Amino acid sequence: MKRDGRELAAKMEAMLRGRLGAGLRLVPFETGSAKVVFRAELASGKRLFVKLVRTDKGLAQKRLADELALPFVARVLHLLPWDGEHSVMCQEWQEGRHVLPEDMTDRQCASLIAATMRLQAALKPRHAMLPPQDLEKAFAVVADFARRHPLMRPLLASLLELPPAERTFPAAESLAVIHGDQHYENYLFDGEEVGAIMDFEAVTRGLRTQDFAYAVMRRLFKARLSAGKQARLAELLARMFEAAGAPPEERALAINMWRIVFAARRLASHPHFGPVALLVWKRDLPLRRLLAAARA
């Protein structure tokens, strides 16, 4: 952990000892993200998940967990003031392990489908913390990059030539309320069953299939996977779409929205470096295969 993280841990541990008991010990652990999070170990042996959050987000997450009352959503047990804008959020500790999507067993996939659908059924519009993905803005980033780097335009043609119907959300009132950031580091398996779904800061309105598509497509876009593992991810996504009862047009839209968002994020991070379009083209190839299967 970096120095600023160590200083934060020491200060936070002292505060928590004063509120929750002198025997408390704070242990940092890796999550795969840039966020600094901790495990609090109390003298009683009880554990807590500890994170510094904006107070408004902490209150929203506490309300969400209380209202959902789902076994795989951790309750917020303490929300302790830290400074004028932040609080220390202490949640129930949840056991489990991260499993790469391509390594999920069939039973784990079925459990993730069931838990996701149960979560979406319980989420209400008041739980949304972010607006829907702005697909028009993301598409404009891709189009603007192609305009400024005309030699790279052919590499982005499969995105730029998508018809509006395949890259535009329906009316907001017809969208579901979804997790919004459901990748493999935000859920845990306890054996073959989902033991926890975490990190509800991106709850939003979106397609019912959006969470399923993200769980698979984020991995496909970011990782260099063998043909066999890519095929396994395609198989799992097909199962997820089938379980959700999604028609072909919704499946295609869910895939295209993430294709556009992923491309826009990468291009926006290197706006003056034309060859980054080649990287986007290469990483988009397995996503285009998903799209071809969804259209079939």
XYZ file of C-alpha atoms in Angstrom:
296
model
C 0.000 0.000 0.000
C 1.314 3.463 -0.870
C 2.329 5.957 1.788
C -0.881 7.981 1.566
C -2.800 4.718 1.988
C -0.767 3.824 5.099
C -1.421 7.244 6.582
C -5.136 6.906 5.860
C -5.171 3.441 7.448
C -3.458 4.633 10.628
C -5.806 7.591 11.038
C -8.878 5.508 10.246
C -7.838 2.705 12.591
C -7.453 5.172 15.474
C -10.901 6.632 14.820
C -12.550 3.218 14.550
C -10.896 1.997 17.751
C -12.457 4.923 19.552
C -15.907 4.093 18.159
C -15.926 0.277 17.884
C -13.401 -0.955 20.429
C -9.713 -0.684 21.327
C -8.944 -4.172 20.025
C -9.858 -3.307 16.451
C -7.245 -3.895 13.751
C -7.471 -2.485 10.216
C -6.003 -4.527 7.361
C -5.759 -3.232 3.759
C -6.393 -5.680 0.957
C -6.239 -5.677 -2.809
C -9.432 -5.481 -4.831
C -8.053 -5.037 -8.346
C -9.300 -1.446 -8.413
C -7.684 1.854 -7.487
C -9.899 2.220 -4.415
C -8.344 1.873 -0.971
C -10.457 -0.494 1.116
C -9.892 -2.333 4.372
C -10.920 -5.283 6.476
C -11.592 -4.384 10.109
C -10.985 -7.173 12.603
C -12.684 -6.616 15.954
C -11.551 -8.128 19.244
C -14.651 -10.330 19.167
C -13.462 -11.915 15.935
C -16.094 -10.148 13.866
C -14.991 -8.673 10.548
C -16.210 -5.612 8.663
C -15.593 -4.243 5.178
C -14.417 -0.632 5.534
C -14.295 2.065 2.901
C -14.087 5.863 2.833
C -17.052 7.215 0.854
C -18.823 10.457 0.192
C -21.449 10.767 2.904
C -24.330 11.119 0.449
C -23.258 7.950 -1.368
C -22.891 6.107 1.924
C -26.388 7.112 2.984
C -27.764 6.061 -0.389
C -26.028 2.698 -0.177
C -27.309 2.128 3.361
C -30.849 2.883 2.254
C -30.492 0.633 -0.761
C -29.182 -2.325 1.244
C -31.849 -1.886 3.933
C -34.656 -1.688 1.382
C -33.460 -4.566 -0.781
C -32.874 -6.908 2.162
C -31.223 -9.471 -0.122
C -28.871 -12.083 1.372
C -26.072 -11.282 -1.085
C -26.192 -7.485 -0.515
C -24.202 -6.434 2.560
C -25.899 -4.174 5.080
C -24.207 -0.949 6.124
C -23.724 -1.338 9.883
C -21.958 1.954 10.595
C -21.593 5.238 8.719
C -19.171 7.306 10.776
C -18.382 10.982 9.987
C -14.855 11.544 8.676
C -14.760 15.127 7.383
C -17.218 17.611 5.952
C -17.985 15.487 2.877
C -16.933 11.933 3.706
C -17.798 9.133 6.086
C -16.274 5.780 6.943
C -18.681 3.090 5.784
C -18.551 -0.236 7.625
C -20.424 -3.090 5.998
C -21.091 -6.694 6.846
C -18.195 -8.927 5.893
C -19.088 -11.344 3.098
C -17.178 -14.529 2.403
C -16.375 -15.685 -1.093
C -13.884 -15.451 -3.916
C -13.627 -13.764 -7.281
C -13.899 -16.066 -10.286
C -12.854 -14.977 -13.754
C -15.911 -15.104 -16.027
C -14.369 -17.649 -18.387
C -13.623 -19.908 -15.409
C -17.176 -19.945 -14.056
C -18.763 -23.367 -13.822
C -22.215 -23.915 -15.288
C -23.691 -23.851 -11.775
C -21.916 -20.608 -10.930
C -23.231 -19.062 -14.142
C -26.773 -20.179 -13.283
C -26.403 -18.698 -9.789
C -25.139 -15.387 -11.186
C -28.080 -15.243 -13.589
C -30.546 -15.915 -10.780
C -28.952 -13.392 -8.407
C -28.786 -10.690 -11.103
C -32.416 -11.153 -12.052
C -33.450 -11.138 -8.388
C -31.456 -7.949 -7.825
C -32.958 -6.208 -10.850
C -36.455 -7.189 -9.731
C -35.820 -5.601 -6.321
C -34.194 -2.367 -7.511
C -36.478 0.652 -7.813
C -36.037 3.959 -9.691
C -35.267 5.738 -6.414
C -32.165 3.557 -6.041
C -30.530 4.851 -9.242
C -27.384 6.839 -8.452
C -26.292 7.618 -12.019
C -28.149 8.572 -15.215
C -28.236 6.051 -18.078
C -25.126 5.651 -20.206
C -24.936 8.547 -22.659
C -24.537 6.524 -25.848
C -24.835 9.572 -28.098
C -21.913 11.210 -26.325
C -19.823 8.034 -26.496
C -20.597 7.601 -30.195
C -19.648 11.240 -30.801
C -16.222 10.572 -29.227
C -15.619 7.756 -31.715
C -16.867 9.860 -34.653
C -14.754 12.858 -33.630
C -11.633 10.696 -33.331
C -12.252 9.343 -36.835
C -12.699 12.875 -38.147
C -9.405 14.045 -36.660
C -7.535 10.897 -37.758
C -9.016 10.095 -41.196
C -6.410 7.420 -41.938
C -7.658 5.501 -38.917
C -11.329 5.740 -39.862
C -11.483 2.291 -41.549
C -10.489 0.692 -38.245
C -13.556 2.254 -36.588
C -15.959 1.663 -39.475
C -17.765 -1.274 -37.803
C -18.782 1.113 -35.010
C -19.405 4.208 -37.085
C -21.647 2.328 -39.518
C -23.989 0.957 -36.864
C -27.566 2.054 -37.633
C -29.138 4.290 -34.961
C -31.584 1.545 -33.940
C -28.643 -0.641 -32.879
C -26.887 2.030 -30.802
C -29.704 4.079 -29.227
C -31.454 3.411 -25.929
C -35.240 3.240 -25.873
C -37.205 5.780 -23.817
C -35.929 6.097 -20.237
C -39.217 4.965 -18.713
C -38.885 1.598 -20.466
C -35.414 0.920 -19.017
C -34.860 -1.307 -16.007
C -32.912 -0.326 -12.880
C -29.664 -2.300 -12.883
C -26.393 -2.653 -10.998
C -24.478 -0.782 -13.699
C -20.959 -2.025 -12.865
C -21.328 -5.777 -12.621
C -17.893 -7.132 -13.486
C -16.261 -10.112 -11.797
C -14.498 -8.024 -9.138
C -17.892 -6.823 -7.888
C -19.342 -10.211 -7.021
C -18.116 -13.178 -4.994
C -18.840 -16.878 -5.190
C -19.219 -18.971 -2.054
C -18.627 -22.350 -3.635
C -21.062 -22.693 -6.537
C -23.409 -19.936 -5.378
C -23.201 -16.145 -5.493
C -22.352 -15.063 -1.972
C -22.134 -11.326 -2.546
C -22.822 -8.585 -5.058
C -20.974 -5.399 -4.146
C -20.309 -1.763 -5.069
C -23.642 -0.125 -5.805
C -22.280 3.324 -6.665
C -23.194 2.943 -10.360
C -26.830 1.786 -10.055
C -28.584 3.220 -13.078
C -31.361 2.764 -15.599
C -30.414 0.498 -18.463
C -31.214 -2.609 -20.429
C -31.982 -5.765 -18.450
C -29.211 -7.435 -20.441
C -26.686 -4.668 -19.799
C -25.291 -6.168 -16.584
C -24.912 -9.590 -18.214
C -23.178 -8.149 -21.269
C -20.782 -6.106 -19.126
C -19.782 -9.117 -17.013
C -18.534 -10.878 -20.152
C -17.561 -8.069 -22.522
C -15.360 -6.140 -20.102
C -13.256 -9.260 -19.743
C -13.124 -9.887 -23.493
C -12.085 -6.290 -24.225
C -9.425 -6.015 -21.534
C -7.797 -9.457 -21.545
C -5.882 -11.430 -24.143
C -7.715 -14.740 -24.087
C -7.312 -17.944 -26.023
C -9.895 -18.901 -28.635
C -11.237 -21.525 -26.236
C -11.787 -19.019 -23.432
C -13.391 -16.539 -25.814
C -15.766 -19.281 -26.951
C -16.600 -20.103 -23.333
C -17.476 -16.466 -22.624
C -19.671 -16.335 -25.713
C -21.445 -19.487 -24.540
C -22.039 -18.045 -21.070
C -23.377 -14.760 -22.426
C -25.781 -16.649 -24.696
C -27.079 -18.491 -21.612
C -27.516 -15.218 -19.754
C -29.417 -13.602 -22.620
C -31.604 -16.679 -22.997
C -32.444 -16.749 -19.274
C -33.376 -13.063 -19.422
C -35.722 -13.762 -22.335
C -34.094 -10.974 -24.332
C -35.129 -10.633 -27.982
C -32.348 -10.418 -30.624
C -32.615 -6.635 -30.954
C -32.053 -6.112 -27.221
C -29.103 -8.484 -27.246
C -27.533 -6.585 -30.138
C -28.109 -3.238 -28.460
C -26.565 -4.433 -25.174
C -23.487 -5.611 -27.059
C -23.178 -2.487 -29.193
C -23.560 -0.104 -26.274
C -20.530 -1.614 -24.538
C -18.569 -1.777 -27.802
C -19.115 1.963 -28.234
C -18.454 2.821 -24.577
C -15.243 0.758 -24.426
C -13.968 2.276 -27.678
C -14.838 5.809 -26.580
C -13.029 5.398 -23.264
C -9.866 4.153 -24.951
C -9.901 6.768 -27.718
C -10.629 9.590 -25.271
C -7.595 8.588 -23.200
C -5.304 9.036 -26.258
C -7.077 11.658 -28.391
C -3.945 12.734 -30.299
C -2.491 9.275 -30.964
C -4.124 7.910 -34.089
C -2.705 4.350 -33.860
C -4.719 3.700 -30.696
C -7.557 2.978 -33.139
C -5.702 -0.208 -34.100
C -5.806 -1.383 -30.492
C -9.523 -0.616 -30.337
C -10.080 -2.548 -33.589
C -8.208 -5.603 -32.266
C -10.004 -5.607 -28.925
C -13.351 -5.118 -30.618
C -12.977 -8.260 -32.756
C -14.301 -10.753 -30.168
C -17.132 -8.340 -29.356
C -18.116 -8.271 -33.021
C -18.292 -12.058 -32.937
C -20.739 -11.788 -30.041
C -22.788 -9.368 -32.102
C -22.879 -11.727 -35.090
C -24.142 -14.525 -32.823
C -26.777 -12.254 -31.265
C -28.063 -11.246 -34.688
C -28.258 -14.846 -35.921
